[in-house]
mmCIF file of C-alpha atoms in Angstrom:
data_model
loop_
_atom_site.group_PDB
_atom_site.id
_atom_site.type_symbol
_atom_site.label_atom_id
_atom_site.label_comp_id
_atom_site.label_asym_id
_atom_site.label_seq_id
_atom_site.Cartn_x
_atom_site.Cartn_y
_atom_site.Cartn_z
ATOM 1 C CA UNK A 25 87.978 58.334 -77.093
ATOM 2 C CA UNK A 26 86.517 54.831 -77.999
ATOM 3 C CA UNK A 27 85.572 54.547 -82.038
ATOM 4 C CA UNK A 28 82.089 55.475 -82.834
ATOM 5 C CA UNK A 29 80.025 52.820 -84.225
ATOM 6 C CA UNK A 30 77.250 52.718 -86.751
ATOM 7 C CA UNK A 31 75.288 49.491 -86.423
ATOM 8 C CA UNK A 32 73.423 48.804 -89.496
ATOM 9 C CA UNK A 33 70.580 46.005 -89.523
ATOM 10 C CA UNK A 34 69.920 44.518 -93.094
ATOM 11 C CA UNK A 35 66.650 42.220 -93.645
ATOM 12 C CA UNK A 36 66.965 38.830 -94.954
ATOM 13 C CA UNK A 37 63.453 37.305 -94.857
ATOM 14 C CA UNK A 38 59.871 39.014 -93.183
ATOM 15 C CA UNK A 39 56.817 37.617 -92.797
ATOM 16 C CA UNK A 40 54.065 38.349 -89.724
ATOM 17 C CA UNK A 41 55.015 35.741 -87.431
ATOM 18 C CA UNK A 42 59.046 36.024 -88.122
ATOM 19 C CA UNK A 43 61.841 37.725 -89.026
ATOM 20 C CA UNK A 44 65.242 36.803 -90.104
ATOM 21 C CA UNK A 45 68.090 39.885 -90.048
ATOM 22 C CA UNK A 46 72.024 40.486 -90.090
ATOM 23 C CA UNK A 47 73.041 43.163 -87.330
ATOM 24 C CA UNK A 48 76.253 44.298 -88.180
ATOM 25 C CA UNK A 49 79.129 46.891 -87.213
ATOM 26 C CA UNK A 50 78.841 46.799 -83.944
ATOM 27 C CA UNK A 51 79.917 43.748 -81.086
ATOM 28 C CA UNK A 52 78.670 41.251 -78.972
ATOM 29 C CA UNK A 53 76.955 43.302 -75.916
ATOM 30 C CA UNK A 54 74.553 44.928 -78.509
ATOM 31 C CA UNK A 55 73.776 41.775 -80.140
ATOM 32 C CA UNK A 56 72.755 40.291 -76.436
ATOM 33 C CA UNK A 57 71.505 43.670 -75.657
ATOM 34 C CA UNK A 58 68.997 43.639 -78.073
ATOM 35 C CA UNK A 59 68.117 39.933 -77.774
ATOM 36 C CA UNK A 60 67.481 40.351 -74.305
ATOM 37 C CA UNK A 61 65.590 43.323 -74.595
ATOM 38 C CA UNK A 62 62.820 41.280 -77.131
ATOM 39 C CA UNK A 63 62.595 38.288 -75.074
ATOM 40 C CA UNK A 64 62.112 40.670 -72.127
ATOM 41 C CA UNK A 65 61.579 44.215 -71.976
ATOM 42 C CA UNK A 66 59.118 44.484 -74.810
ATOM 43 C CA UNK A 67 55.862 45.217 -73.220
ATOM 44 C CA UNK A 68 52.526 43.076 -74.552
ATOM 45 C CA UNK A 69 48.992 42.607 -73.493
ATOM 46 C CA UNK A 70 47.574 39.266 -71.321
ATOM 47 C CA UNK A 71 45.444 38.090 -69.097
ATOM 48 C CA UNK A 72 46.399 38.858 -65.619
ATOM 49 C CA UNK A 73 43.515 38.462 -63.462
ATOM 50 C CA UNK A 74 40.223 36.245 -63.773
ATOM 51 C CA UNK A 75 36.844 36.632 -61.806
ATOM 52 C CA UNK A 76 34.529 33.606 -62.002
ATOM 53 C CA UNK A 77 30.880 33.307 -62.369
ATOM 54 C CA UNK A 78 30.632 29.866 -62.606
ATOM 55 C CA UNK A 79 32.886 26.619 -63.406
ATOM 56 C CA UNK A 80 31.481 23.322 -63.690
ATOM 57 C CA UNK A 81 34.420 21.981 -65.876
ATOM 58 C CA UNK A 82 36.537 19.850 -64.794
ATOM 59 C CA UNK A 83 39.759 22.224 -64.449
ATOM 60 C CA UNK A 84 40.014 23.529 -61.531
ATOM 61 C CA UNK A 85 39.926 27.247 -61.744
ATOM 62 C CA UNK A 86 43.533 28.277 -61.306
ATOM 63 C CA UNK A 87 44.571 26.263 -64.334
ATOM 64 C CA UNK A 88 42.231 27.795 -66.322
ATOM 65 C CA UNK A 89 43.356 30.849 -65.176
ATOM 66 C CA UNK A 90 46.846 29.728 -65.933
ATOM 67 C CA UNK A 91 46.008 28.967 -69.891
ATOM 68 C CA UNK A 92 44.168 32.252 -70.516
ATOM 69 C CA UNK A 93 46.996 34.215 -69.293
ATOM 70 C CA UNK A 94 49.287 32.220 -71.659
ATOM 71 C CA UNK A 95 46.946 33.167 -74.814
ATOM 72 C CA UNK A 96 48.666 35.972 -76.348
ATOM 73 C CA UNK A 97 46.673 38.595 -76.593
ATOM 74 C CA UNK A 98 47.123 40.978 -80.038
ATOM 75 C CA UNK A 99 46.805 44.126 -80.669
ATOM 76 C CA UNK A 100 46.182 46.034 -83.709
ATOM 77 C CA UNK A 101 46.319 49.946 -84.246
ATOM 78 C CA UNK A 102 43.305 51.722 -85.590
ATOM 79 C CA UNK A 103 43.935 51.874 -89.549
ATOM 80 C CA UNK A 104 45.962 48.838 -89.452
ATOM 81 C CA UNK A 105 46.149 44.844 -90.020
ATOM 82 C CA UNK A 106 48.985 44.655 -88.199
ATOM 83 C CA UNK A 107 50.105 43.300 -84.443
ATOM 84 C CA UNK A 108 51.404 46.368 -82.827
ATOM 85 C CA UNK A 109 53.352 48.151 -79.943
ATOM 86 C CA UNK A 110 50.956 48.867 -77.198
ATOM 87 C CA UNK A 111 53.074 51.280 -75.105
ATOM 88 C CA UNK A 112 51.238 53.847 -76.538
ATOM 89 C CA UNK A 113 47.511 52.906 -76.160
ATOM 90 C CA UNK A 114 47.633 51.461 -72.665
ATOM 91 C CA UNK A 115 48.879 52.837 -69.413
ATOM 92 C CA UNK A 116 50.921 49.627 -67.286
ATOM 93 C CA UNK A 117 48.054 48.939 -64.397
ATOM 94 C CA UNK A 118 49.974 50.178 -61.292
ATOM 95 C CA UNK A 119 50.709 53.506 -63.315
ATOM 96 C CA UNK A 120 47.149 54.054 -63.739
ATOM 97 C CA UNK A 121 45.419 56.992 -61.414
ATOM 98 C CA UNK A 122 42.450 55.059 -61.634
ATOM 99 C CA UNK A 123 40.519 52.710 -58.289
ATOM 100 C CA UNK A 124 40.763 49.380 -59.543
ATOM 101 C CA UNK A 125 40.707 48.962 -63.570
ATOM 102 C CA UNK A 126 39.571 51.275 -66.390
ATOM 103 C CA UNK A 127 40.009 50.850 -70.531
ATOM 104 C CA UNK A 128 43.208 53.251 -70.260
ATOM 105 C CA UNK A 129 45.095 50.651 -68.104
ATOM 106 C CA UNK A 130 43.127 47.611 -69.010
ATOM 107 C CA UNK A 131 41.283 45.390 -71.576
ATOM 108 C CA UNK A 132 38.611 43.034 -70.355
ATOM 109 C CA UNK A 133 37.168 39.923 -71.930
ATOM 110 C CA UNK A 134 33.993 37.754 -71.044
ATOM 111 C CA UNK A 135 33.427 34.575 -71.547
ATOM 112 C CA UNK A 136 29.950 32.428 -71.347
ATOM 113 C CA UNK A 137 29.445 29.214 -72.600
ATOM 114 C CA UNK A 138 26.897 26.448 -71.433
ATOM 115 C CA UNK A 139 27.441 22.849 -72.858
ATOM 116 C CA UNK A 140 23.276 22.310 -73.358
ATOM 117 C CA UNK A 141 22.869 25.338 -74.771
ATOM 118 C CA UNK A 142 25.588 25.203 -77.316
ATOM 119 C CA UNK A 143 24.380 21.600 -78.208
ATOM 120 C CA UNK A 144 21.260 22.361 -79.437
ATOM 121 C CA UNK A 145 23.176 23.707 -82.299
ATOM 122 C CA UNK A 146 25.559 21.302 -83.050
ATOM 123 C CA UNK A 147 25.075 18.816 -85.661
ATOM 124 C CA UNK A 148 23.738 16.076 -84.974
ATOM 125 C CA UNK A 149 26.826 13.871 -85.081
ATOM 126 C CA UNK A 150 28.696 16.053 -82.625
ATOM 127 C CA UNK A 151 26.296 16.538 -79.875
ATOM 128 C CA UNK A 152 27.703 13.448 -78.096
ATOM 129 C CA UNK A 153 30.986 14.877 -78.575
ATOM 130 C CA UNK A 154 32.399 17.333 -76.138
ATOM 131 C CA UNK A 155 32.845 20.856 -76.477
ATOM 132 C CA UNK A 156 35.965 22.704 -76.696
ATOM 133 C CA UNK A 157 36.219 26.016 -75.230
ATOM 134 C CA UNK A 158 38.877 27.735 -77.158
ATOM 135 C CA UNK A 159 40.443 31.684 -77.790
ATOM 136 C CA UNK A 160 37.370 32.617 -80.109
ATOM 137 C CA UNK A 161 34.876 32.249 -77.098
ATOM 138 C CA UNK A 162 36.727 35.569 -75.075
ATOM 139 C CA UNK A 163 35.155 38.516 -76.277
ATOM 140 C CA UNK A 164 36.481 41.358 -75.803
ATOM 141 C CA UNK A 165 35.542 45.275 -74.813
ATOM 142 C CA UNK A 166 38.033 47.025 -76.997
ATOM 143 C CA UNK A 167 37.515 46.531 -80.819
ATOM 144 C CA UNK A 168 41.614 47.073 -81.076
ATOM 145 C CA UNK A 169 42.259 43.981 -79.471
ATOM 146 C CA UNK A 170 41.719 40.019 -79.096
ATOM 147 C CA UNK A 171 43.372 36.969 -78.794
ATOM 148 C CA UNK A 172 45.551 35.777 -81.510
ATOM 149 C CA UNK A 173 44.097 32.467 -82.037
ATOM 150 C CA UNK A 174 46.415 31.038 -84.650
ATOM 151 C CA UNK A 175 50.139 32.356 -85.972
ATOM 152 C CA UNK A 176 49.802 31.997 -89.557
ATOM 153 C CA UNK A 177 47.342 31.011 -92.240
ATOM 154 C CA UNK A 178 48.828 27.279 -92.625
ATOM 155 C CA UNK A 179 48.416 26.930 -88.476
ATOM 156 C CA UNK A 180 44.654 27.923 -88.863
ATOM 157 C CA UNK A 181 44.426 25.401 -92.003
ATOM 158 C CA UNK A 182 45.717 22.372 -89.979
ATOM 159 C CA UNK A 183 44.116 23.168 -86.885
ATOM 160 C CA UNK A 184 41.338 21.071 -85.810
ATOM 161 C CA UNK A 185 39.902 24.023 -83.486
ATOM 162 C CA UNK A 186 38.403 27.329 -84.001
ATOM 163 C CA UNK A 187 40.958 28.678 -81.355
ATOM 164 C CA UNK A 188 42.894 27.966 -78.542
ATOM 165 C CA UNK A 189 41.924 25.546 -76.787
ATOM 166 C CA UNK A 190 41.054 26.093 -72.585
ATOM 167 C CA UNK A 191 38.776 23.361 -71.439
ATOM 168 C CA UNK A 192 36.681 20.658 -73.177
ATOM 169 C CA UNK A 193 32.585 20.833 -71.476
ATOM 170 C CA UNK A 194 30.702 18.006 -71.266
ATOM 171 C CA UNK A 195 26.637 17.746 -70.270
ATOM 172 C CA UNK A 196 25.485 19.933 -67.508
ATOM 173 C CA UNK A 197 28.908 22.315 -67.830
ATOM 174 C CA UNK A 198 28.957 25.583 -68.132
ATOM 175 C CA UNK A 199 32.001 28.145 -67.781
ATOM 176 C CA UNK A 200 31.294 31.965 -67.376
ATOM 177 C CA UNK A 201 34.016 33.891 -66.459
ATOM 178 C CA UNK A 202 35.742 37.878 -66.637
ATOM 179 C CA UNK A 203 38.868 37.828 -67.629
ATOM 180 C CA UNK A 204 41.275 41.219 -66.778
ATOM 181 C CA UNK A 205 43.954 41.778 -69.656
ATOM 182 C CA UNK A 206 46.672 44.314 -68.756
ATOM 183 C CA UNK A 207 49.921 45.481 -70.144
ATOM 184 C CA UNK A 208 53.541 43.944 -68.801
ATOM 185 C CA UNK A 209 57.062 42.670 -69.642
ATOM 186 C CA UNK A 210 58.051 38.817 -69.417
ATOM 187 C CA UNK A 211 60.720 40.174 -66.945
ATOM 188 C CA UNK A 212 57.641 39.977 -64.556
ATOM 189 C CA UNK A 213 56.184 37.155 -66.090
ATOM 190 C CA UNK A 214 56.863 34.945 -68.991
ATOM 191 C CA UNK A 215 53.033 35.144 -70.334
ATOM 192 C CA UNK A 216 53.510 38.589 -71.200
ATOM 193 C CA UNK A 217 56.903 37.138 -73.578
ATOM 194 C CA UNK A 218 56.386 38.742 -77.279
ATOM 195 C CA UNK A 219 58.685 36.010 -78.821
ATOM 196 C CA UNK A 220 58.562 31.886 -78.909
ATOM 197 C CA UNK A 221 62.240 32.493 -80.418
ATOM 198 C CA UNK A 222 65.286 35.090 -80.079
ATOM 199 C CA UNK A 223 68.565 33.779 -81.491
ATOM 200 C CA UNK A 224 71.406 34.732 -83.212
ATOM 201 C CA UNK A 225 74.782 33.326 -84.048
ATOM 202 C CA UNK A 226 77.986 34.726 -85.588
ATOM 203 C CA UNK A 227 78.247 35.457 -89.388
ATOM 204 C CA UNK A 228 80.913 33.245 -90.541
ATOM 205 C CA UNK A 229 83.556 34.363 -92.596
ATOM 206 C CA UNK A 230 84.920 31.629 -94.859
ATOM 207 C CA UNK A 231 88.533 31.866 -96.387
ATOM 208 C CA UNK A 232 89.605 29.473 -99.130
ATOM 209 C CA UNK A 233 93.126 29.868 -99.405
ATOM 210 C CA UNK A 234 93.387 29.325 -103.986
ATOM 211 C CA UNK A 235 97.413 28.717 -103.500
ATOM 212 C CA UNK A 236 96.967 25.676 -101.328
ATOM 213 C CA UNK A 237 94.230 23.851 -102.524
ATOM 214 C CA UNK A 238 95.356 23.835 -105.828
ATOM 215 C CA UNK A 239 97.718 21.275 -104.810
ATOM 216 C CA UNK A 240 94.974 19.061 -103.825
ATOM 217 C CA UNK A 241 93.384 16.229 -105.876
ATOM 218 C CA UNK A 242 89.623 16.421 -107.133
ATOM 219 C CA UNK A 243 89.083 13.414 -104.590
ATOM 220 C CA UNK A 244 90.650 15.181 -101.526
ATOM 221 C CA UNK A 245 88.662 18.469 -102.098
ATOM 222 C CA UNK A 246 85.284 16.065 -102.605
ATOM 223 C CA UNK A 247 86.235 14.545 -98.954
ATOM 224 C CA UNK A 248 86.595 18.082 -98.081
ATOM 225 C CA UNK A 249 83.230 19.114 -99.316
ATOM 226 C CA UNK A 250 82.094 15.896 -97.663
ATOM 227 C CA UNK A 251 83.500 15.953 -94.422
ATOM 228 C CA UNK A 252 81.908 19.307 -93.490
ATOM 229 C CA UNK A 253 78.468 18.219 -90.988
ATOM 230 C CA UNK A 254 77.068 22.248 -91.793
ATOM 231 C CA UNK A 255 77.400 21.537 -95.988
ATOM 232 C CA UNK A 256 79.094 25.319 -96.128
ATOM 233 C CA UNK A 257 81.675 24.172 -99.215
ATOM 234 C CA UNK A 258 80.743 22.670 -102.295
ATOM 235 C CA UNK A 259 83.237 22.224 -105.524
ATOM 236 C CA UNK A 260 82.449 24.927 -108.754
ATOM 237 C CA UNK A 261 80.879 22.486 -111.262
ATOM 238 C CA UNK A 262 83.512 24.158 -113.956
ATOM 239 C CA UNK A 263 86.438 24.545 -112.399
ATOM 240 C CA UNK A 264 86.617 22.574 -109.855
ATOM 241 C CA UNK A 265 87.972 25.016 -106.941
ATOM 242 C CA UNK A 266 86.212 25.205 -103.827
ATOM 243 C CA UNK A 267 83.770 27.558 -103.045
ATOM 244 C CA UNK A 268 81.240 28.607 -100.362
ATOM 245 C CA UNK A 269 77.846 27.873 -100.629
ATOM 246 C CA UNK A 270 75.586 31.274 -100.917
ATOM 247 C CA UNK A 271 73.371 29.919 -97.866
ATOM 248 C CA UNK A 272 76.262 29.094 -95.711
ATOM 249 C CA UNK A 273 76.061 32.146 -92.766
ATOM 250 C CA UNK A 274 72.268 29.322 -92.241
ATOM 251 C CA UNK A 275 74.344 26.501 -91.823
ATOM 252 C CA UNK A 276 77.471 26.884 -89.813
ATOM 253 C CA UNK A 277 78.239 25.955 -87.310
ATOM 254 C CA UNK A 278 82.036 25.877 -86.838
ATOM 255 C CA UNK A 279 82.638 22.402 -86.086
ATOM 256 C CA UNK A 280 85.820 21.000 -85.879
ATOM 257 C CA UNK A 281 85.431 18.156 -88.616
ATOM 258 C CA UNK A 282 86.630 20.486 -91.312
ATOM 259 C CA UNK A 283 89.767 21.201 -89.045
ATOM 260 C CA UNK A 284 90.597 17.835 -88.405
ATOM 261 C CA UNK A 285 90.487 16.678 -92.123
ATOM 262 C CA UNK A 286 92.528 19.666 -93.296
ATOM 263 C CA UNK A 287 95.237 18.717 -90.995
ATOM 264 C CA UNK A 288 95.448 14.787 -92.139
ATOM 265 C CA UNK A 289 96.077 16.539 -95.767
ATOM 266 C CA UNK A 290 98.940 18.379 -95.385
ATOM 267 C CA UNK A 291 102.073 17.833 -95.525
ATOM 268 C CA UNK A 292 103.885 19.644 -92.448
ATOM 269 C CA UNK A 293 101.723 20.622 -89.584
ATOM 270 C CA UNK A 294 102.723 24.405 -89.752
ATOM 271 C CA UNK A 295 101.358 24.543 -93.135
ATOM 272 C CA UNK A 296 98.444 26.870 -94.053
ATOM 273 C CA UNK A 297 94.570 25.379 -93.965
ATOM 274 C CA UNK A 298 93.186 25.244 -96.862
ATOM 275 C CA UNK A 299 89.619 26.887 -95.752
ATOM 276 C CA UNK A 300 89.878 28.918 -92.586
ATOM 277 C CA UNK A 301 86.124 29.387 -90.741
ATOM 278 C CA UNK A 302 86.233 31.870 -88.173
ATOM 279 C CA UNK A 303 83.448 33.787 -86.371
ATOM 280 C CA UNK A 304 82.901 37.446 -87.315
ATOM 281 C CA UNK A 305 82.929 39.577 -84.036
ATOM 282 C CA UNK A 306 80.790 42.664 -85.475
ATOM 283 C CA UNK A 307 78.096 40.800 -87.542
ATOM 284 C CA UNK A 308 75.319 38.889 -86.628
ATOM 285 C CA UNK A 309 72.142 37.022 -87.979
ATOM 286 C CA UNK A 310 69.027 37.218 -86.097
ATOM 287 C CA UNK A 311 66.459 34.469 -86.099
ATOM 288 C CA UNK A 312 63.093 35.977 -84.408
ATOM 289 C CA UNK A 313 59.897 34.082 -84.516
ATOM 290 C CA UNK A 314 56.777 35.742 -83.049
ATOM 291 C CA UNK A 315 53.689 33.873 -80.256
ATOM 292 C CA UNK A 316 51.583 35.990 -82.524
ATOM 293 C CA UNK A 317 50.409 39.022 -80.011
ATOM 294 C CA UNK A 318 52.969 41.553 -82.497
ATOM 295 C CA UNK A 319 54.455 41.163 -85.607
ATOM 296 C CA UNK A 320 58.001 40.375 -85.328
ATOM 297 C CA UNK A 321 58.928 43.119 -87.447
ATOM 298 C CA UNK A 322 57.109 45.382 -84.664
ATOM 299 C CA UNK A 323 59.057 42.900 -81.820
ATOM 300 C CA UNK A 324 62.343 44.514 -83.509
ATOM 301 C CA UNK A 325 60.931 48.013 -84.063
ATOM 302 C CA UNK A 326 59.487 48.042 -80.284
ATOM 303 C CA UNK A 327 63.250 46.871 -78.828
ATOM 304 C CA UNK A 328 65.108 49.341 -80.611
ATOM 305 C CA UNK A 329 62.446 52.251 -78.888
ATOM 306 C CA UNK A 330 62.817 50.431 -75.370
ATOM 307 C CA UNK A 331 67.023 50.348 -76.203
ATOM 308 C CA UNK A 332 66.801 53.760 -77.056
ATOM 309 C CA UNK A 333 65.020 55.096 -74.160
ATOM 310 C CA UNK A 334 67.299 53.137 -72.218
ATOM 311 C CA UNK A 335 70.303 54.730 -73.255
ATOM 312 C CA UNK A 336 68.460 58.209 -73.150
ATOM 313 C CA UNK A 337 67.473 57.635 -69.547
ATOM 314 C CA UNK A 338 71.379 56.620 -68.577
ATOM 315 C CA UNK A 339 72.460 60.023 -70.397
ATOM 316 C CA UNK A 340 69.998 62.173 -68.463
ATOM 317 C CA UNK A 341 71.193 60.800 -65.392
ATOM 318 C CA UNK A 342 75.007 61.046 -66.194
ATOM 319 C CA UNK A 343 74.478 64.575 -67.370
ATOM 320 C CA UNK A 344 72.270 64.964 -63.454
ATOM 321 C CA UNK A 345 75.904 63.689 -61.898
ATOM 322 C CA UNK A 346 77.992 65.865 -63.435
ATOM 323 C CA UNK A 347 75.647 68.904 -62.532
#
């Protein structure tokens, strides 16, 4: 029977828009598994059909179409300030009993906004300027959810829009439109993606073997130090060993600079290295950055539920083939 795992996950750094993690005890295809599973299986809301009233801009209509379904669309549980899972709160459209669209299967926006009636508004050294249609200008019919018009704080800060921005209008323009959100997975099409990144790499695991490198010279273990491109070694200020850095599972990247060094050093060929960097096969650090329509701690939360109902679903149907 093969050996039961445990995988563990153990936080390194949160924040709204990403999340930084070390999955461990456990191997490759869960690693990839889960990966896979946030860049595609984790369902989000956006904009999947458009009905004009009017466009005057000067974007033709599909490419508008084609930026509002790439605004991500957010959105947050009653009770909370977060960017959640919506697999509860929304039914996917061609699951839906319903004719065409209703607010169980669906979210829908308008959008109405005339160049000369905005201007009379604007201050007067802007009115020659033209006028950006952006995110905050889709309104929505469900309180729960809108579009996430910025991913952080220091985005909004340096931003010179309100929003996303769709189309700039000029005099005489005016762009009134319905716009359909619905829920999906990127594996039908990328707009409906929860992440901008999903990465990991190997842990490394960094032996200094004491015995040799004592017979080294300060200078040699500086070059060393030096030689590394990824900065994982450094020398202990006191006595003068080499050490690992405390940051260095950020920075390597197993290169073959350190190998190639070591091997000019010594003596006979067969001899020992003096650091070994390998690649740990059962842990892993996770590098997940959000497009802002979920938290990334809810982008890891939601894959784990879709990996678990995945596994669930195979077990059912094992258990229906050995009936």
């Amino acid at each position: 029977m093969p050996h039961q795992r445990f995988p563990k996950i153990e936080i390194l750094s949160i924040a709204p828009h990403a999340i930084s993690f070390v999955l461990s005890e456990t191997d490759t295809s869960m690693a990839n598994a889960m990966r896979r599973i946030m860049i595609g299986e984790v369902p989000t809301l956006a904009i999947d059909l458009v009905e004009y009233s009017e466009n005057s801009s000067v974007l033709n209509d599909e490419y508008i179409a084609h930026r509002l379904g790439l605004i991500p669309i957010r959105y947050t549980p009653e009770g909370s300030m977060k960017g959640g899972d919506c697999h509860q709160a929304f039914l996917p459209h061609r699951e839906c009993v319903c004719y065409d669209r209703c607010p169980r299967c669906s979210v829908e926006f308008e959008l109405d906004v005339n160049f000369d009636k905005v201007n009379l508004t604007r201050p007067d050294q802007e009115r020659d300027l033209p006028l950006t249609v952006t995110s905050r200008d889709l309104i929505a019919n469900n309180i729960l959810v809108a579009p996430a018009h910025f991913l952080n704080e220091e985005e909004q800060d340096e931003s010179h829009d309100e929003g996303i921005s769709i189309v700039k209008l000029g005099p005489g323009q005016h762009l009134k439109l319905k716009a359909i959100a619905r829920m999906g997975i990127s594996k039908e099409h990328a707009k409906w993606c929860p992440v901008a990144v999903a990465t990991y790499r190997f842990w490394p695991i960094i032996t200094i073997n004491e015995e040799a490198c004592n017979m080294l010279t300060l200078e040699q273990k500086q070059e060393l130090v030096e030689v590394c491109p990824d900065k994982i070694l450094d020398l202990d200020e006191i006595t003068g060993n080499l050490v690992a850095v405390e940051n260095a599972y950020e920075m390597a990247t197993f290169t073959e600079d350190l190998k190639e060094c070591q091997e000019a050093m010594k003596k006979r060929p067969e001899d020992d290295d003096f650091v070994h960097v390998i690649q740990s096969t059962d842990r892993f650090v996770f590098s997940v950055e959000s497009t802002g329509c979920m938290d990334a701690e809810d982008i890891l939360l939601s894959s784990l539920r879709v990996l678990k109902d995945r596994l669930n679903y195979l077990a059912a149907e094992v258990e229906k083939l050995k009936d």
